[in-house]
CSV table of C-alpha atoms in Angstrom, one decimal:
chain,number,residue,atom,x,y,z
A,195,MET,CA,90.3,90.8,125.0
A,196,GLU,CA,90.2,94.2,126.7
A,197,ARG,CA,93.7,95.0,125.3
A,198,ARG,CA,92.6,94.2,121.8
A,199,LYS,CA,89.5,96.4,122.2
A,200,LYS,CA,91.7,99.3,123.2
A,201,ARG,CA,94.0,98.8,120.3
A,202,ILE,CA,91.0,98.6,117.9
A,203,VAL,CA,89.6,101.8,119.3
A,204,LYS,CA,93.0,103.6,118.6
A,205,LEU,CA,93.2,102.2,115.1
A,206,THR,CA,89.5,103.1,114.4
A,207,ALA,CA,90.1,106.7,115.5
A,208,PHE,CA,93.1,107.0,113.2
A,209,LEU,CA,91.2,105.5,110.3
A,210,PHE,CA,88.2,107.8,110.9
A,211,LEU,CA,90.5,110.8,110.7
A,212,LEU,CA,92.2,109.3,107.6
A,213,ALA,CA,88.9,108.8,105.9
A,214,ALA,CA,87.7,112.3,106.8
A,215,SER,CA,90.9,113.8,105.5
A,216,ILE,CA,90.2,112.4,102.0
A,217,PHE,CA,87.5,115.1,101.7
A,218,VAL,CA,89.3,118.0,103.1
A,219,MET,CA,92.9,117.6,102.1
A,220,PRO,CA,94.3,118.5,98.6
A,221,GLN,CA,94.5,115.6,96.3
A,222,LYS,CA,98.0,114.7,97.3
A,223,ALA,CA,96.7,111.2,98.0
A,224,PHE,CA,99.0,108.1,98.5
A,225,ALA,CA,99.8,106.5,95.1
A,226,ASP,CA,98.5,103.1,94.3
A,227,GLU,CA,101.1,100.4,94.1
A,228,ASN,CA,101.0,100.2,90.3
A,229,GLU,CA,101.7,103.8,89.7
A,230,ASP,CA,105.0,105.1,88.4
A,231,VAL,CA,107.5,106.4,91.0
A,232,THR,CA,108.4,110.1,90.8
A,233,LEU,CA,111.9,110.9,91.9
A,234,PRO,CA,113.3,114.1,93.4
A,235,THR,CA,114.9,116.6,91.0
A,236,GLY,CA,117.6,117.8,93.3
A,237,ASP,CA,118.1,119.6,96.6
A,238,ILE,CA,121.6,119.6,98.2
A,239,LYS,CA,122.7,122.8,99.9
A,240,PRO,CA,126.3,122.6,101.2
A,241,MET,CA,127.3,125.4,103.6
A,242,GLU,CA,130.8,126.4,102.6
A,243,PRO,CA,133.1,127.3,105.6
A,244,GLN,CA,133.8,131.0,106.0
A,245,GLN,CA,137.1,132.8,106.3
A,246,ASP,CA,137.9,133.9,109.8
A,247,GLU,CA,139.2,137.5,109.6
A,248,SER,CA,139.9,138.1,113.2
A,249,GLY,CA,143.7,137.9,112.7
A,250,ILE,CA,144.1,134.4,114.2
A,251,ASP,CA,147.7,133.2,113.9
A,252,THR,CA,148.4,130.2,111.8
A,253,TYR,CA,149.5,127.1,113.7
A,254,GLY,CA,153.1,126.1,113.9
A,255,ALA,CA,154.4,122.5,113.4
A,256,ASP,CA,155.5,122.4,117.1
A,257,GLU,CA,152.1,123.3,118.6
A,258,GLY,CA,150.8,119.7,119.1
A,259,ASP,CA,149.3,117.0,117.0
A,260,GLU,CA,146.7,117.6,114.4
A,261,PHE,CA,143.4,115.8,114.7
A,262,SER,CA,143.6,112.4,113.0
A,263,GLY,CA,140.4,110.6,114.0
A,264,THR,CA,137.7,109.3,111.8
A,265,GLU,CA,135.0,111.5,110.3
A,266,TYR,CA,132.6,110.0,112.8
A,267,GLU,CA,134.9,110.7,115.7
A,268,LEU,CA,135.3,114.3,114.6
A,269,TYR,CA,131.6,114.9,114.1
A,270,THR,CA,130.9,113.4,117.6
A,271,VAL,CA,133.4,115.8,119.3
A,272,LEU,CA,131.9,118.8,117.4
A,273,GLU,CA,128.4,117.7,118.2
A,274,ASN,CA,129.1,117.5,121.9
A,275,ARG,CA,130.7,121.0,121.9
A,276,VAL,CA,127.8,122.5,120.0
A,277,LYS,CA,125.2,121.0,122.3
A,278,GLU,CA,127.0,122.3,125.3
A,279,ALA,CA,127.1,125.8,123.7
A,280,MET,CA,123.4,125.7,122.8
A,281,LEU,CA,122.5,124.7,126.4
A,282,ALA,CA,124.6,127.6,127.7
A,283,GLY,CA,123.2,130.1,125.3
A,284,ASN,CA,126.5,130.7,123.5
A,285,GLU,CA,126.8,131.6,119.8
A,286,TRP,CA,130.4,130.6,119.2
A,287,VAL,CA,132.3,127.4,119.7
A,288,SER,CA,136.1,127.4,119.5
A,289,ILE,CA,137.7,124.4,117.9
A,290,LYS,CA,141.2,125.8,117.5
A,291,ASP,CA,142.6,123.3,120.0
A,292,LEU,CA,141.5,120.3,117.8
A,293,LYS,CA,143.8,121.4,114.9
A,294,ILE,CA,141.4,120.1,112.2
A,295,ARG,CA,143.0,120.5,108.7
A,296,ARG,CA,140.7,121.9,106.0
A,297,ASP,CA,142.4,119.8,103.4
A,298,THR,CA,141.7,116.6,105.4
A,299,TYR,CA,138.1,117.1,106.7
A,300,ASP,CA,135.2,118.7,104.8
A,301,LEU,CA,132.7,120.5,107.0
A,302,SER,CA,130.5,121.7,104.2
A,303,PHE,CA,127.6,119.5,105.3
A,304,TYR,CA,128.4,119.4,109.0
A,305,TYR,CA,125.5,121.7,109.9
A,306,GLY,CA,123.0,119.1,108.9
A,307,TYR,CA,124.6,116.0,110.5
A,308,SER,CA,123.3,116.0,114.0
A,309,PRO,CA,119.5,115.8,114.9
A,310,TYR,CA,120.4,118.0,117.8
A,311,PHE,CA,120.8,120.9,115.3
A,312,PRO,CA,117.8,123.0,114.2
A,313,SER,CA,116.3,122.0,110.8
A,314,ASP,CA,116.3,125.5,109.3
A,315,THR,CA,117.2,126.2,105.7
A,316,TYR,CA,119.1,129.4,106.3
A,317,ASN,CA,120.2,129.3,109.9
A,318,ARG,CA,122.9,126.7,110.5
A,319,ILE,CA,126.0,125.7,112.3
A,320,ILE,CA,128.6,127.5,110.2
A,321,ALA,CA,132.3,126.4,110.2
A,322,TRP,CA,135.0,129.1,110.1
A,323,TYR,CA,138.6,128.7,109.2
A,324,GLY,CA,142.0,130.5,109.4
A,325,ASP,CA,144.5,129.4,106.8
A,326,ALA,CA,144.9,125.6,106.9
A,327,TYR,CA,142.8,124.9,110.0
A,328,TYR,CA,139.2,125.3,111.2
A,329,THR,CA,138.9,127.8,114.0
A,330,GLY,CA,135.4,127.7,115.2
A,331,LEU,CA,131.7,127.0,114.7
A,332,ARG,CA,129.0,129.7,114.8
A,333,ILE,CA,125.5,128.8,115.9
A,334,THR,CA,123.2,131.0,113.9
A,335,ASN,CA,120.0,129.5,115.1
A,336,THR,CA,118.8,127.5,118.2
A,337,PHE,CA,115.6,125.9,119.4
A,338,GLY,CA,115.0,129.0,121.6
A,339,THR,CA,116.0,129.5,125.2
A,340,PRO,CA,118.4,127.0,126.8
A,341,GLU,CA,115.4,125.6,128.7
A,342,GLU,CA,113.5,125.1,125.4
A,343,THR,CA,116.6,123.7,123.8
A,344,LYS,CA,116.9,121.2,126.6
A,345,GLN,CA,113.3,120.0,126.1
A,346,ILE,CA,114.0,119.4,122.4
A,347,PHE,CA,117.2,117.6,123.2
A,348,ASN,CA,115.3,115.3,125.5
A,349,ALA,CA,112.8,114.6,122.7
A,350,VAL,CA,115.6,113.8,120.3
A,351,ASP,CA,117.2,111.5,122.9
A,352,GLU,CA,113.9,109.6,123.2
A,353,LYS,CA,113.4,109.3,119.5
A,354,LEU,CA,117.0,108.1,118.9
A,355,ALA,CA,116.7,105.5,121.6
A,356,SER,CA,113.5,104.1,120.0
A,357,ILE,CA,115.3,103.9,116.6
A,358,TYR,CA,118.4,102.3,118.0
A,359,LYS,CA,116.3,99.5,119.5
A,360,LEU,CA,115.3,98.4,116.0
A,361,ALA,CA,118.7,97.0,115.6
A,362,ASN,CA,119.9,94.5,118.2
A,363,ASN,CA,123.1,92.6,118.7
A,364,SER,CA,121.8,89.4,117.1
A,365,MET,CA,121.6,91.2,113.8
A,366,THR,CA,124.2,91.3,111.1
A,367,ASP,CA,125.3,94.7,109.7
A,368,GLU,CA,123.3,94.0,106.6
A,369,GLN,CA,120.1,93.5,108.7
A,370,LYS,CA,120.8,96.6,110.8
A,371,ALA,CA,121.4,98.7,107.7
A,372,LEU,CA,118.2,97.3,106.3
A,373,VAL,CA,115.9,98.0,109.2
A,374,ILE,CA,117.2,101.5,109.6
A,375,HIS,CA,116.7,102.2,105.9
A,376,ASP,CA,113.2,100.8,106.1
A,377,TYR,CA,112.4,102.9,109.2
A,378,LEU,CA,113.4,106.2,107.5
A,379,VAL,CA,111.7,105.4,104.2
A,380,SER,CA,108.5,104.2,105.8
A,381,HIS,CA,108.2,107.0,108.4
A,382,ALA,CA,109.4,110.1,106.5
A,383,GLU,CA,108.3,111.8,103.3
A,384,TYR,CA,110.1,113.9,100.8
A,385,ASP,CA,109.9,117.7,101.6
A,386,LEU,CA,108.4,119.2,98.5
A,387,ASN,CA,108.7,122.7,100.1
A,388,TYR,CA,112.5,122.3,100.3
A,389,LYS,CA,112.8,123.5,103.9
A,390,ASN,CA,114.3,120.5,105.8
A,391,TYR,CA,118.0,119.9,105.0
A,392,THR,CA,119.2,118.5,108.3
A,393,SER,CA,118.8,115.1,109.9
A,394,TYR,CA,116.4,116.7,112.4
A,395,GLY,CA,114.0,117.1,109.5
A,396,VAL,CA,113.6,113.4,108.7
A,397,LEU,CA,114.1,112.1,112.2
A,398,MET,CA,111.9,114.6,114.2
A,399,ASP,CA,109.6,116.3,111.7
A,400,GLY,CA,109.2,113.2,109.5
A,401,ARG,CA,110.0,115.3,106.4
A,402,GLY,CA,113.2,116.2,104.5
A,403,VAL,CA,115.0,116.5,101.3
A,404,CYS,CA,117.6,114.1,100.0
A,405,GLN,CA,120.3,115.7,102.2
A,406,SER,CA,118.2,115.2,105.3
A,407,TYR,CA,117.6,111.5,104.5
A,408,ALA,CA,121.3,110.9,103.8
A,409,LEU,CA,122.5,112.7,106.9
A,410,ALA,CA,120.0,111.0,109.2
A,411,TYR,CA,121.0,107.6,107.8
A,412,MET,CA,124.6,108.4,108.2
A,413,TYR,CA,124.1,109.5,111.8
A,414,ILE,CA,122.1,106.4,112.9
A,415,LEU,CA,124.4,103.9,111.2
A,416,ASN,CA,127.5,105.5,112.5
A,417,HIS,CA,126.1,105.3,116.1
A,418,LEU,CA,125.4,101.6,115.5
A,419,GLY,CA,129.0,101.0,114.6
A,420,ILE,CA,128.6,100.8,110.8
A,421,GLU,CA,130.9,103.1,108.9
A,422,THR,CA,128.7,105.4,106.7
A,423,HIS,CA,129.6,108.5,104.6
A,424,LEU,CA,127.7,111.2,102.7
A,425,VAL,CA,128.0,111.0,98.9
A,426,SER,CA,127.0,114.3,97.2
A,427,SER,CA,126.6,114.7,93.5
A,428,ARG,CA,126.7,118.3,92.3
A,429,SER,CA,125.7,117.2,88.8
A,430,MET,CA,122.5,115.6,90.2
A,431,ASN,CA,122.1,118.1,93.0
A,432,HIS,CA,121.5,115.0,95.1
A,433,ALA,CA,123.0,113.2,98.1
A,434,TRP,CA,123.0,109.6,99.3
A,435,ASN,CA,125.3,107.3,101.3
A,436,ALA,CA,128.3,105.0,101.1
A,437,VAL,CA,128.0,102.2,103.7
A,438,LYS,CA,130.8,99.8,104.6
A,439,MET,CA,130.2,96.2,105.6
A,440,ASP,CA,132.3,93.1,105.4
A,441,GLY,CA,135.2,95.2,104.1
A,442,GLN,CA,133.2,96.5,101.1
A,443,TYR,CA,131.5,99.8,100.4
A,444,TYR,CA,127.9,99.9,99.0
A,445,ASN,CA,125.7,102.7,97.9
A,446,VAL,CA,122.4,103.3,99.7
A,447,ASP,CA,119.9,106.0,98.5
A,448,CYS,CA,117.0,106.2,101.0
A,449,THR,CA,115.5,109.2,99.2
A,450,PHE,CA,115.0,107.4,95.9
A,451,ASP,CA,113.5,104.4,97.8
A,452,ASP,CA,110.8,106.6,99.2
A,453,PRO,CA,108.4,107.5,96.4
A,454,ILE,CA,106.7,110.8,95.8
A,455,TYR,CA,104.0,111.2,96.8
A,456,ASP,CA,104.6,109.4,100.0
A,457,ARG,CA,103.2,105.9,100.4
A,458,PHE,CA,102.4,105.4,104.1
A,459,GLY,CA,104.4,102.6,105.8
A,460,GLN,CA,106.0,101.4,102.6
A,461,ALA,CA,109.7,101.0,101.7
A,462,ARG,CA,111.2,100.1,98.4
A,463,HIS,CA,114.7,98.5,98.1
A,464,THR,CA,115.8,99.4,94.6
A,465,TYR,CA,118.7,101.6,95.7
A,466,PHE,CA,119.8,99.7,98.8
A,467,LEU,CA,123.3,98.2,98.9
A,468,ARG,CA,124.2,98.8,95.3
A,469,SER,CA,127.5,98.9,93.5
A,470,THR,CA,128.5,102.1,91.7
A,471,GLU,CA,128.0,100.4,88.3
A,472,GLU,CA,124.5,99.4,89.3
A,473,MET,CA,123.7,102.9,90.5
A,474,GLU,CA,124.9,104.4,87.2
A,475,GLU,CA,122.7,101.9,85.4
A,476,LEU,CA,119.8,103.2,87.5
A,477,GLY,CA,120.6,106.8,86.5
A,478,HIS,CA,122.9,108.1,89.2
A,479,THR,CA,125.9,110.2,88.2
A,480,PHE,CA,129.1,110.7,90.3
A,481,ASP,CA,131.2,113.8,90.5
A,482,ASN,CA,133.9,111.7,92.0
A,483,LYS,CA,134.1,108.2,93.4
A,484,LEU,CA,135.7,108.5,96.8
A,485,TYR,CA,134.4,105.1,97.9
A,486,GLU,CA,135.0,102.0,95.7
A,487,CYS,CA,131.7,100.2,95.5
A,488,THR,CA,132.3,97.2,93.3
A,489,SER,CA,130.7,94.3,95.1
A,490,THR,CA,127.4,93.0,93.8
A,491,LYS,CA,126.9,90.6,96.7
A,492,TYR,CA,123.4,91.9,97.5
A,493,SER,CA,122.1,92.4,94.0
A,494,SER,CA,119.7,89.4,94.2
A,495,SER,CA,118.9,89.5,97.9
A,496,PHE,CA,115.4,88.4,99.0
A,497,TRP,CA,114.4,91.9,100.0
A,498,ARG,CA,115.1,93.4,96.6
A,499,ALA,CA,111.6,92.8,95.3
A,500,ALA,CA,109.9,93.6,98.6
A,501,ASN,CA,108.2,97.0,98.8
A,502,SER,CA,107.4,96.7,102.5
A,503,PRO,CA,109.7,97.1,105.5
A,504,VAL,CA,111.4,93.9,106.5
A,505,TYR,CA,111.3,92.6,110.1
A,506,PHE,CA,113.6,90.0,111.7
A,507,GLN,CA,112.8,87.6,114.5
A,508,ASN,CA,114.5,84.3,115.4
A,509,LYS,CA,116.6,84.4,112.2
A,510,ASN,CA,113.4,84.7,110.1
A,511,ALA,CA,112.7,87.7,107.9
A,512,TYR,CA,109.1,88.8,107.3
A,513,TYR,CA,107.9,91.1,104.5
A,514,ILE,CA,105.1,91.7,102.0
A,515,LYS,CA,106.0,90.7,98.4
A,516,TRP,CA,103.6,90.7,95.4
A,517,GLY,CA,100.6,91.1,97.6
A,518,SER,CA,101.3,88.3,100.1
A,519,LEU,CA,102.9,87.9,103.5
A,520,ARG,CA,106.3,86.1,103.1
A,521,LEU,CA,108.9,84.6,105.4
A,522,THR,CA,112.4,83.6,104.5
A,523,ASP,CA,114.9,81.7,106.6
A,524,GLY,CA,117.0,80.9,103.5
A,525,THR,CA,114.0,79.5,101.7
A,526,GLU,CA,111.0,81.8,100.9
A,527,GLU,CA,107.6,80.7,102.2
A,528,THR,CA,104.2,82.3,101.8
A,529,LEU,CA,102.5,82.8,105.1
A,530,SER,CA,99.3,84.4,103.9
A,531,GLN,CA,97.7,85.5,100.6
A,532,THR,CA,94.1,85.9,101.9
A,533,GLU,CA,93.7,88.9,99.6
A,534,SER,CA,96.0,91.3,97.8
A,535,PHE,CA,97.9,93.1,100.6
A,536,ARG,CA,99.3,96.6,100.5
A,537,ASP,CA,103.1,96.9,100.5
A,538,THR,CA,103.2,97.8,104.2
A,539,LEU,CA,104.1,95.9,107.3
A,540,ALA,CA,104.6,96.7,111.0
A,541,GLN,CA,105.7,94.6,114.0
A,542,LYS,CA,104.5,95.1,117.5
A,543,ASP,CA,105.3,92.8,120.4
A,544,ASN,CA,105.0,89.3,118.9
A,545,ALA,CA,102.6,90.1,116.0
A,546,LEU,CA,102.8,91.5,112.5
A,547,TYR,CA,100.3,94.0,111.1
A,548,TYR,CA,99.5,94.5,107.4
A,549,CYS,CA,96.5,95.6,105.4
A,550,SER,CA,94.4,95.4,102.2
A,551,LYS,CA,92.4,98.4,101.0
A,552,GLN,CA,89.6,97.5,103.4
A,553,ASN,CA,91.1,95.4,106.2
A,554,ILE,CA,93.9,95.5,108.8
A,555,TYR,CA,95.3,92.1,109.7
A,556,GLU,CA,97.1,90.8,112.8
A,557,TYR,CA,99.4,87.8,112.3
A,558,SER,CA,100.5,86.1,115.5
A,559,LEU,CA,104.1,84.9,115.5
A,560,GLU,CA,103.3,82.7,118.5
A,561,ASP,CA,100.7,80.4,116.9
A,562,ASN,CA,100.8,81.6,113.2
A,563,THR,CA,97.2,82.6,113.1
A,564,GLU,CA,95.8,85.5,111.1
A,565,THR,CA,93.0,87.8,112.4
A,566,VAL,CA,91.1,90.7,110.9
A,567,ILE,CA,91.2,93.5,113.5
A,568,ILE,CA,89.8,96.3,111.5
A,569,ASN,CA,87.2,96.2,108.7
A,570,LEU,CA,86.2,99.5,107.2
A,571,ALA,CA,82.8,98.3,106.2
A,572,ASP,CA,82.1,97.1,109.8
A,573,GLN,CA,83.2,100.5,111.1
A,574,SER,CA,81.1,102.4,108.5
A,575,ILE,CA,84.2,104.2,107.3
A,576,ALA,CA,84.4,105.4,103.7
A,577,GLY,CA,87.7,105.4,101.8
A,578,THR,CA,90.6,102.9,101.8
A,579,ILE,CA,93.5,102.0,104.0
A,580,SER,CA,96.9,103.2,102.8
A,581,GLY,CA,99.2,101.4,105.3
A,582,VAL,CA,100.2,100.6,108.8
A,583,ARG,CA,103.4,101.3,110.7
A,584,LYS,CA,104.7,101.5,114.3
A,585,GLU,CA,106.0,104.5,116.1
A,586,LYS,CA,107.2,104.5,119.7
A,587,ASN,CA,105.6,101.1,120.3
A,588,GLU,CA,102.2,102.3,119.0
A,589,LEU,CA,100.5,101.3,115.8
A,590,GLU,CA,99.5,104.0,113.3
């Protein structure tokens, strides 16, 4: 009972601040569920590698093997070298020894891949080249002193660990890709100021443009063992991902699944695991089609019509659909339709949390009971509840 009181106090404090903000914030309010979705107009900013004019000799064929690892393996090596340089206060990182061919690997977006790199529009990790090979990386901005940088790195480590825990070994790749997609979409918002282009923006600041969403998703899934690539469309000035599972590639656009203005704690699934043909029908254009996405295996999956995050436990999937709490274990079942619920859902310990405009509910997964834990009228709070979500094991 005492634990519940403490939790209610935390939630009440948040709701009080939310209600108060209605009167002092610009009218950038969360959209109602039935409003049309506004999509971004474009925002990719590749950083083209720069010519190294220091007179570096070209490599000869007898000077060792060229780098032949995967894109993810290369990015991991480069990330480690950059992190070491930032902690040492160095501006340049030599990568001549790796013999990375420019016609094999594209580092135009590398500056934004790692959440350990600053989220600054103009100061980036710039790649340099000499003839056929990349020669170095220049760090044009840091988080400050090496000591300050170390503190930021520790915060990134903590954040990444909490996100990785969302996907466990009992999950399929589809489920892992889904929960990470839902986390990013429900916890981040589109940056209408166009300042956050790196994965740090979405993951650490909770705000980014399409490039930030796509690079963050790519970073997390690659670290979970799911091959993921960046798809950039110059014609749309937009970026999303190609994800490989069960031997097939699929398109995932986290940005377009996150409406403008942001809807707190919600996650659409319109652009998740789609074929290229389906994406084109939805309005996407492709400059080139590097990844053959032809499978429609997931076109009619249960989560397609869900606008809330999906949570998995004991082979069951829980989500909000059409205003009710649903469960599917192969067959969909309605767990609660007490009133029309917002499209938002959070899981903490062994309970689910969701809301209507006036109430926050707790649904116990142990005894399948539903309890109202917050009622705005009882708390004498004006306004409505937009949503609920969990961050670092705390409810928001």
